[in-house]
Coordinates of C-alpha atoms in Angstrom, one line a residue:
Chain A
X1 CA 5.0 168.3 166.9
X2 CA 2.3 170.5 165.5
X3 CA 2.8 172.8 168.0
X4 CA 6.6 173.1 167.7
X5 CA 6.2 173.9 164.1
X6 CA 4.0 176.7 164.8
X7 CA 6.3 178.0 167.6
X8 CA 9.6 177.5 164.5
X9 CA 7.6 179.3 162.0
X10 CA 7.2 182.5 164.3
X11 CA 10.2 182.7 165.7
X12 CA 11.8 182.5 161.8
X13 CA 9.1 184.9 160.7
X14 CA 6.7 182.7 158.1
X15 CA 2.8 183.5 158.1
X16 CA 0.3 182.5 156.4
X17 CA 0.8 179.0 157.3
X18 CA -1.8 176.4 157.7
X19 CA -1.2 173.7 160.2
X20 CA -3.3 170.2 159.7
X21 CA -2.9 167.3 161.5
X22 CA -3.7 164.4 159.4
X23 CA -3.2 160.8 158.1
X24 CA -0.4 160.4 155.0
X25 CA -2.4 157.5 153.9
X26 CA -5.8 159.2 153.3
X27 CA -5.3 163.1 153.4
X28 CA -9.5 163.1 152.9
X29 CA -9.2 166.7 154.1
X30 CA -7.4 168.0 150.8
X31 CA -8.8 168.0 147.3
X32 CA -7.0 166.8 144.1
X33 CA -4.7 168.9 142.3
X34 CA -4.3 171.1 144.8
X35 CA -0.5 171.7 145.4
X36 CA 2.7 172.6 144.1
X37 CA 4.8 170.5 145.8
X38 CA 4.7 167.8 148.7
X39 CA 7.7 167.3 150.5
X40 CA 8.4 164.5 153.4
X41 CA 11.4 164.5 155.7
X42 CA 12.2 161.2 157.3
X43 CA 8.6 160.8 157.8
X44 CA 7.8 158.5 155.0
X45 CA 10.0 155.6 156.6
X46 CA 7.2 155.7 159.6
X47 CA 4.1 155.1 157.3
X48 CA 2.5 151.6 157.3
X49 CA 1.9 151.7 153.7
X50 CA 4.1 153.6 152.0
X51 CA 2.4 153.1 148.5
X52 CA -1.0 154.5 149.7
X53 CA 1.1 157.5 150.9
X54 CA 2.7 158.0 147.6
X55 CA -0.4 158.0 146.1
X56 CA -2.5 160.4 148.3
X57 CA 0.8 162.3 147.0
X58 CA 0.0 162.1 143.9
X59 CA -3.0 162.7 144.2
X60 CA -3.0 165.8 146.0
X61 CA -0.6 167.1 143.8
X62 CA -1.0 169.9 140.6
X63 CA -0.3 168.6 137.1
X64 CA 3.8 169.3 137.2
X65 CA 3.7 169.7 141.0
X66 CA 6.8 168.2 142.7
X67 CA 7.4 165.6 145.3
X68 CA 10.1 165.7 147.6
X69 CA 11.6 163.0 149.9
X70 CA 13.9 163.0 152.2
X71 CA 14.9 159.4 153.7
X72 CA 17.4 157.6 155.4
X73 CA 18.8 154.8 152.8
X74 CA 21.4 152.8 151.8
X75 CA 25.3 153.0 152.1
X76 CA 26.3 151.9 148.4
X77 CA 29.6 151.2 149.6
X78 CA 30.1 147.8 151.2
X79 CA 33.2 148.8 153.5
X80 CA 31.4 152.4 154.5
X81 CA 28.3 150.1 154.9
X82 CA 29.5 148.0 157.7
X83 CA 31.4 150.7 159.2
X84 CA 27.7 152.8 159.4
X85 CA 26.4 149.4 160.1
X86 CA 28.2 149.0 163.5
X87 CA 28.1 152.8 164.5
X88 CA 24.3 152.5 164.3
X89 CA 23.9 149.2 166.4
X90 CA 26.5 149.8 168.7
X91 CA 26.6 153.3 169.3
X92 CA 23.5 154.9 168.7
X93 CA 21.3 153.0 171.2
X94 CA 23.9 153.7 173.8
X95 CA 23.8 157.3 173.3
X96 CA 19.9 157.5 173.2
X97 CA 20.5 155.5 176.6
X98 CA 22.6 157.7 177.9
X99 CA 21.6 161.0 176.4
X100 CA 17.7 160.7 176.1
X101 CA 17.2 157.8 178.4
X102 CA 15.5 155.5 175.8
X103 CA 17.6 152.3 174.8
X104 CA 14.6 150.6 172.9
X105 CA 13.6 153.9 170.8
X106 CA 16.8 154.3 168.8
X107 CA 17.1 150.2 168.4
X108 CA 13.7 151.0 166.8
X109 CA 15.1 153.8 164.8
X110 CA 18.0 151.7 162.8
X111 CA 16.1 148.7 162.8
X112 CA 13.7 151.0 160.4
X113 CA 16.4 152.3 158.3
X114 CA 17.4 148.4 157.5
X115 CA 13.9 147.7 157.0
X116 CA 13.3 150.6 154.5
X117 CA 14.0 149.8 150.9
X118 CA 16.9 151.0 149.3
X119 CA 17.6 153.4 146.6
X120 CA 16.1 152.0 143.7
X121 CA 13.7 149.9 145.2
X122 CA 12.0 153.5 146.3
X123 CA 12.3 154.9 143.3
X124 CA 10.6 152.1 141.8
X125 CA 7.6 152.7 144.4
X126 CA 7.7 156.1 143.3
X127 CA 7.2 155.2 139.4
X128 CA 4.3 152.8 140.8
X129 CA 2.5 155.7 142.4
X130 CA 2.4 157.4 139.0
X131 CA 5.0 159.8 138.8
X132 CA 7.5 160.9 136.2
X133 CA 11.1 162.3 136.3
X134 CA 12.0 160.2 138.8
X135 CA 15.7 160.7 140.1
X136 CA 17.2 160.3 143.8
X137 CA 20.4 162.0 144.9
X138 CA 22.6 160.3 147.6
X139 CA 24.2 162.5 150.6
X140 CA 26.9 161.8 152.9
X141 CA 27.5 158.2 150.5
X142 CA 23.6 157.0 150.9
X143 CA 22.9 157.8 154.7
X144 CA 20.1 159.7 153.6
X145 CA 18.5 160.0 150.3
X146 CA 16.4 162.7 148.5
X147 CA 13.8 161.7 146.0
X148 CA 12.0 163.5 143.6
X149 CA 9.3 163.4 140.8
X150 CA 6.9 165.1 139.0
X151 CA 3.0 165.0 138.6
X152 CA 2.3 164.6 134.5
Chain B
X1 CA 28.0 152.1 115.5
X2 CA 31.4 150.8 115.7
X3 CA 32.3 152.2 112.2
X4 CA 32.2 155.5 113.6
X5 CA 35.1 154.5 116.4
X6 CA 37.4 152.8 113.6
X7 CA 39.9 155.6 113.5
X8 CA 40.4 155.8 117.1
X9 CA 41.6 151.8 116.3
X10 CA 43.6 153.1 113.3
X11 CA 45.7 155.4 115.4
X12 CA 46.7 153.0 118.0
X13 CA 47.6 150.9 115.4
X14 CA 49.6 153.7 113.9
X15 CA 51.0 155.2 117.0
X16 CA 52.3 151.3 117.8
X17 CA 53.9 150.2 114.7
X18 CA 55.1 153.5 113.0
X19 CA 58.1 155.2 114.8
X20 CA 57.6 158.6 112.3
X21 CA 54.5 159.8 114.0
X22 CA 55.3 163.4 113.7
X23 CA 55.4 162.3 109.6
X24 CA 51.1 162.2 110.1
X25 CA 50.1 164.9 107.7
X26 CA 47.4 166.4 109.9
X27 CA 46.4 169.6 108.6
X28 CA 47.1 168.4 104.8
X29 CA 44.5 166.2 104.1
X30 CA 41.4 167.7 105.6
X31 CA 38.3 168.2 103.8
X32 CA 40.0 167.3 100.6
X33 CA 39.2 163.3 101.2
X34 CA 36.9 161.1 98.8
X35 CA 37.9 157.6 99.9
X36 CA 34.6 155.6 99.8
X37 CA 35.0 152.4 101.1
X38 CA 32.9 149.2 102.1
X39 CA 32.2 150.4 105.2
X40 CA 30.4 153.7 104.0
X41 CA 27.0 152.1 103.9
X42 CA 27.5 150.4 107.1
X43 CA 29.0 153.5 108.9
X44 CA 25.7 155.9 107.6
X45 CA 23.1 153.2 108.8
X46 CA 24.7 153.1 112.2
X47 CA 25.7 156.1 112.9
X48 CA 22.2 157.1 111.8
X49 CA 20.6 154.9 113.8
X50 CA 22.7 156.0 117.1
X51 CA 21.4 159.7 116.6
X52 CA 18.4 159.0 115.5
X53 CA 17.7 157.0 119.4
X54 CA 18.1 160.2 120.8
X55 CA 15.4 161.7 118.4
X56 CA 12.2 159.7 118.9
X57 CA 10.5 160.6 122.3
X58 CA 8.4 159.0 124.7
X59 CA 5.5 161.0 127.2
X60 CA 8.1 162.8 129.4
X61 CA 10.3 164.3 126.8
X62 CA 6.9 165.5 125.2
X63 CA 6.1 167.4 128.5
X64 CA 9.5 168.6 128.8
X65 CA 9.7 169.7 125.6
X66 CA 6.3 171.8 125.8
X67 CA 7.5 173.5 128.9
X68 CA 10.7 173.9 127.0
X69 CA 8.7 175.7 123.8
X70 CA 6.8 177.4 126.1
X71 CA 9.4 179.2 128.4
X72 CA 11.7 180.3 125.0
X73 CA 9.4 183.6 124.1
X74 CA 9.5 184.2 127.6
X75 CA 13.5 184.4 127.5
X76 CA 13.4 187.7 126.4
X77 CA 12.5 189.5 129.4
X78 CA 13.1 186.6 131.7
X79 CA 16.5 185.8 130.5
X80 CA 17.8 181.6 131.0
X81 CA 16.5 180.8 134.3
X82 CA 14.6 179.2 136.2
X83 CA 12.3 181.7 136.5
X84 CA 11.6 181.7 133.1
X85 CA 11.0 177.5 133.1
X86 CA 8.3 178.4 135.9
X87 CA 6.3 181.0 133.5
X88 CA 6.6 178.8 131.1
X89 CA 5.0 175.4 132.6
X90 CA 2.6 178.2 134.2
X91 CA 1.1 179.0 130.3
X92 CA 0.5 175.7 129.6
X93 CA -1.1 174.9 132.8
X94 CA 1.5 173.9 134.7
X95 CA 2.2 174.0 138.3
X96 CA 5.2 176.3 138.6
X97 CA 7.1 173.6 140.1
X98 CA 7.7 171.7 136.9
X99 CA 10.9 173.9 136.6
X100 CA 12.4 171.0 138.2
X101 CA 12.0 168.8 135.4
X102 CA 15.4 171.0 134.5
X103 CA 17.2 169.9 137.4
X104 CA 19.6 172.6 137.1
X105 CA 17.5 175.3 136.1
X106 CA 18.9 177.8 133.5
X107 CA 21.9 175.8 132.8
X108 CA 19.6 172.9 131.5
X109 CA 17.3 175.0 129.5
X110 CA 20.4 176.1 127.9
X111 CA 21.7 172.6 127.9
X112 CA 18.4 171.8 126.0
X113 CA 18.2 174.1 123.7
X114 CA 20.9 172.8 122.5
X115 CA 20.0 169.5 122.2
X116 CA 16.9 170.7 120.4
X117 CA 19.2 172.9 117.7
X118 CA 21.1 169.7 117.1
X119 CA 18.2 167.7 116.0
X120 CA 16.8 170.0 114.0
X121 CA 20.1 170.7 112.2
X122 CA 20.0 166.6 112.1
X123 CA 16.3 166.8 110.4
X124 CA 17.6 169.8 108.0
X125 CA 20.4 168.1 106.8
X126 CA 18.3 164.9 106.1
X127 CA 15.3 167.0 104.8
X128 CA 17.4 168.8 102.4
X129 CA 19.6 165.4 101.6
X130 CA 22.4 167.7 102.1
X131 CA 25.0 164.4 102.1
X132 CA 24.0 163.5 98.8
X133 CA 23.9 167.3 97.1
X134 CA 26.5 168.1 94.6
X135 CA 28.9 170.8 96.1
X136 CA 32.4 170.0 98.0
X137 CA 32.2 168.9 101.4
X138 CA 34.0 172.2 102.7
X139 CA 30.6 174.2 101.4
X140 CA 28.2 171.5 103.1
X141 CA 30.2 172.0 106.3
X142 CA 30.0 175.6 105.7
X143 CA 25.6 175.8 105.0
X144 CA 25.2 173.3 108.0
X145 CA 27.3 175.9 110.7
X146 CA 25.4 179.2 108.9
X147 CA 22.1 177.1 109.5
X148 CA 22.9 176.1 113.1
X149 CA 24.3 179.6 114.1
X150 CA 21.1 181.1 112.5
X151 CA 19.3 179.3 115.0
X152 CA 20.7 181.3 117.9
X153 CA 19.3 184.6 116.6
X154 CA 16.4 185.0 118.1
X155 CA 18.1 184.8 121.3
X156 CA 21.2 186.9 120.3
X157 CA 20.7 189.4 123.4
X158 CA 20.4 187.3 126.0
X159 CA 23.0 184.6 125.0
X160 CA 26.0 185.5 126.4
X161 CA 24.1 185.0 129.5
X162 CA 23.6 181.1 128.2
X163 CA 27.1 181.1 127.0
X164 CA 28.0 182.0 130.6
X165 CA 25.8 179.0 132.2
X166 CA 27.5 176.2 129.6
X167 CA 31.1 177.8 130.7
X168 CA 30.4 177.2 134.4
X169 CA 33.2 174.2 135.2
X170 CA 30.0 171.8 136.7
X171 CA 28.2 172.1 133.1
X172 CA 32.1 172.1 130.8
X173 CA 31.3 168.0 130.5
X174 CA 27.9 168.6 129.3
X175 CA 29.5 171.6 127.0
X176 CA 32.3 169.6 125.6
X177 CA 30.2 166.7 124.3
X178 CA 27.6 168.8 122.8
X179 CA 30.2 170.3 120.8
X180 CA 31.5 166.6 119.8
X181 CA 28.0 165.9 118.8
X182 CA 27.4 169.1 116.7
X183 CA 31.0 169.0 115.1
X184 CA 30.2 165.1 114.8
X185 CA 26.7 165.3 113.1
X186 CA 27.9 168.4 110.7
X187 CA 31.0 166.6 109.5
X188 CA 29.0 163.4 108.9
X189 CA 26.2 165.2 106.9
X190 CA 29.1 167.2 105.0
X191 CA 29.7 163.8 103.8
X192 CA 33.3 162.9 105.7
X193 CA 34.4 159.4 105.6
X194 CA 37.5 159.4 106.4
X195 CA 39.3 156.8 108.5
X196 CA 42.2 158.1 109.7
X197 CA 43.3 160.9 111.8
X198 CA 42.0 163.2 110.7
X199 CA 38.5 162.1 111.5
X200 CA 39.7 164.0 114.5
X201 CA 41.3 167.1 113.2
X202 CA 38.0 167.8 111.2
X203 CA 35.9 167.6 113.9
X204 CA 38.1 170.0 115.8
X205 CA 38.3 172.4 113.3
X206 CA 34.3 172.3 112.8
X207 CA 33.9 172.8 117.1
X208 CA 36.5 175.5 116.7
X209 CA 34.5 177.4 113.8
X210 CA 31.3 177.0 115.7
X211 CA 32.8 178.7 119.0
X212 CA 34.5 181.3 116.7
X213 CA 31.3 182.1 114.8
X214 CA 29.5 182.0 118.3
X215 CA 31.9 184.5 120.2
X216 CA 31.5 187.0 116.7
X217 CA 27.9 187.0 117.0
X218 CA 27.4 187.9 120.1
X219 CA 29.3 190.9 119.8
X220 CA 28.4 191.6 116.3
X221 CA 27.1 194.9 115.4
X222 CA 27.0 195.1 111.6
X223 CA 23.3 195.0 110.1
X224 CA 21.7 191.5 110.2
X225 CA 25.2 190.6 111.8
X226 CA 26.6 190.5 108.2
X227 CA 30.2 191.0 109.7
X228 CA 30.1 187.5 111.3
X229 CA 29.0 185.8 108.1
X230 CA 31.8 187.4 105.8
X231 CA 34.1 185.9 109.1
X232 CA 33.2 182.6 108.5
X233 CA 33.1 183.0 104.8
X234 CA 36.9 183.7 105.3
X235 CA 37.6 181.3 107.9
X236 CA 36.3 178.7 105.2
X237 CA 38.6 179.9 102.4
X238 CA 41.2 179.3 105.0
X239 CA 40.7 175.7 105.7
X240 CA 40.6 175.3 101.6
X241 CA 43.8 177.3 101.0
X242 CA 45.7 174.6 103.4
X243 CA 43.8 171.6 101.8
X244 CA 45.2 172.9 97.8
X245 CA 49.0 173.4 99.9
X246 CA 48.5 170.9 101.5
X247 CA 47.6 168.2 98.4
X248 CA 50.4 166.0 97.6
X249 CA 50.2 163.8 101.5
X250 CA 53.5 161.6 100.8
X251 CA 55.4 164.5 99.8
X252 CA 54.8 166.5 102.4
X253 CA 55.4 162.9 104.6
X254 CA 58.8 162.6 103.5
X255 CA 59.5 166.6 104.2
X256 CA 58.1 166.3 108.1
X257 CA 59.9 163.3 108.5
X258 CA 63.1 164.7 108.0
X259 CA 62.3 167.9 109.7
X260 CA 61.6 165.6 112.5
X261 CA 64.7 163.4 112.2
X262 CA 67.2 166.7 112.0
X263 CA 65.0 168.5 115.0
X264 CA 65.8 165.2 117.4
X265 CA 69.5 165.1 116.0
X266 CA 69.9 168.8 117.1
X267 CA 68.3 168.0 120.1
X268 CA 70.6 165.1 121.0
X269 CA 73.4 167.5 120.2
X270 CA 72.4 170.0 121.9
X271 CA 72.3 167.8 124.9
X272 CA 75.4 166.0 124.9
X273 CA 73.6 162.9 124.4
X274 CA 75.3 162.6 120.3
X275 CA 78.2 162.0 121.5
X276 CA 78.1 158.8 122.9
X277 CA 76.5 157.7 119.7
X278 CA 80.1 159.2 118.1
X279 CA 82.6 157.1 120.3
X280 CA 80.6 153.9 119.9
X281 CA 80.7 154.0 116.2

């Protein structure tokens, strides 16, 4: 994964980038109050403890420093909901099936989104971990979710 | 709080039983009302209290409001943006990211500076007891919009720039009820009670004074933008001229009314529809 990043970055033109594999739960390699921001694309789903991430978040985080996720949630919408609900256990393991070859790794995939919490209830986490200024923006009716807050 | 919404309730209950609604002496009557009733006391403690909500803070408004203080010097030569919000939180200690405490950048610095000039004017009026001074409520109305206009002098050179960001059609609902609120908390402190309609027309005529003064100040060139201030002198000699033509309400009740009753005649006339009225009778 590391690897394609560093090929991405090149090809776009970015330098001066550090690449460090680590653990989300205990990022002992980085300091406190070191960065601006800490952002997490549908990563945050695949952590065991997602409180000890948020924390290592905050912790590594500058006084005002923003954190950024982005998550697959809930559809608020009942109707929309079921629709998404049998697209994603109908269709999408078919297609990995069919396109990737793996049946049981996309079953995997929307069996974590259910198993995520929703909205609020991440938002809530979010609060726990210490941060302020918490406020999550739906896309595409609650597919996906982006949450942010602020280090105080 | 509810005191405050009675004359919504009075004109539905006007607009339902009356058929002369045209008769409603709008422009007449403003400023020029002293009704106190029962519900004064009530109405001041309530609508106090709602404001006054919005004025204590907890820990985040305290951060966002030192970002906020620090970034306004910097407006200057930063002008409203986010940009500015980033040097700001940066000379306080900040990381740079805390610009997105003001989700939408320049339009919500804008947004809260506002909100800030509001509460101040809130804590002016109440500092200076302004309600309970002696003058007519036209001159309260008229020291309250001189002090809140005042307040965007500083910034004179860069605020068409902020005018521009409150404008934009995604910030007009934030625009619009900051302008309730102002016109709102300016009227109140000038001491209106009224109850009737035109709770509503003085309120407009207060949001239409502040734009006005607004729009002359920015392009104001006269020395210590003494041009804009002789405007709104006039503009407020205006509003009292109709309020002494406008004095005797049932009079001028009865004259609408039959303007209105003569203008629908004509109408029907005009449109054929009279004479059915003629060959029934």
């Amino acid at each position: 994964m590391l690897d394609v990043g560093r090929k991405r970055a090149s090809e776009l033109g970015f330098s001066g980038m550090e690449w460090l594999q680590g653990n989300a739960e205990c990022l002992s390699s980085i300091a406190d109050n070191t960065y601006d921001s800490y952002t997490i694309a549908f990563g945050i789903r695949n952590v065991t403890h997602i409180d000890k991430a948020l924390k290592e978040a905050y912790r590594v985080l500058k006084p005002g420093g923003q954190f950024m996720c982005l998550e697959f949630s809930q559809v608020q919408n009942e109707n929309l909901r079921w629709l998404y609900d049998q697209y994603s256990f109908q269709a999408i393991p078919v297609m990995g099936q069919l396109i990737a070859g793996q049946w049981k790794a996309y079953q995997y995939l929307v069996e974590s989104i259910r198993q995520f919490p929703n909205q609020e209830e991440f938002a809530g986490m979010i609060e726990r971990a210490g941060f302020a200024f918490v406020r999550h923006e739906n896309l595409t009716f609650g597919v996906v979710a982006i949450h942010c807050g602020h280090k105080l | 709080m509810l005191a405050r919404y009675l004359p919504l309730l009075q004109c539905y209950g006007n607009i339902m039983g009356r058929t002369t609604i045209i008769a409603r002496p709008l422009l007449a009557s403003n400023f020029s009302t002293n009704r106190t009733t029962s519900q004064d006391a009530n109405a001041s403690a309530q609508s106090e209290g709602r404001r006054e909500e919005q004025d204590s803070s907890s820990k985040e408004d305290d951060v966002k409001f030192k970002i906020f203080n620090a970034a306004l010097p910097l407006v200057h030569q930063l002008g409203w943006t986010k940009e500015c919000l980033e040097a700001g939180a940066e000379s306080i200690g900040l990381s740079k990211s805390s610009h997105g405490i003001f989700e939408h950048g320049g339009t919500s610095f804008v947004h809260f500076f506002h909100r800030n000039c509001n509460k101040e004017l809130r804590k002016i009026a109440k500092d200076e007891q302004i309600e309970s001074a002696k003058s007519d409520e036209l001159t309260k109305v008229h020291q309250l919009l001189e002090q809140r206009l005042q307040m965007i002098l500083p910034y004179l050179p860069q605020w068409p720039q902020a005018m521009a960001l409150m404008a934009r059609p995604h910030s007009s609902l934030d625009s619009y009820k900051l302008l309730y609120e102002l016109a709102d908390d300016i009227c109140f402190f000038a001491g209106d009670r009224s109850l009737n309609a035109t709770w509503y027309t003085k309120r407009a005529a207060v949001a239409g004074l502040y734009i006005t003064g607004e729009l002359s100040l920015v392009q104001d060139k006269s020395a210590n933008c003494d041009e804009s201030w002789r405007m709104l002198a006039r503009r407020i000699d205006d509003l009292r001229k109709v309020e002494e033509f406008g004095g005797s309400c049932s009079r001028q009740q009865e004259i609408l009314k039959d303007i209105a009753q003569s203008s629908l005649t004509l109408i029907r006339n005009l449109t054929g529809m009279q004479s059915y009225q003629r060959n029934s009778r």
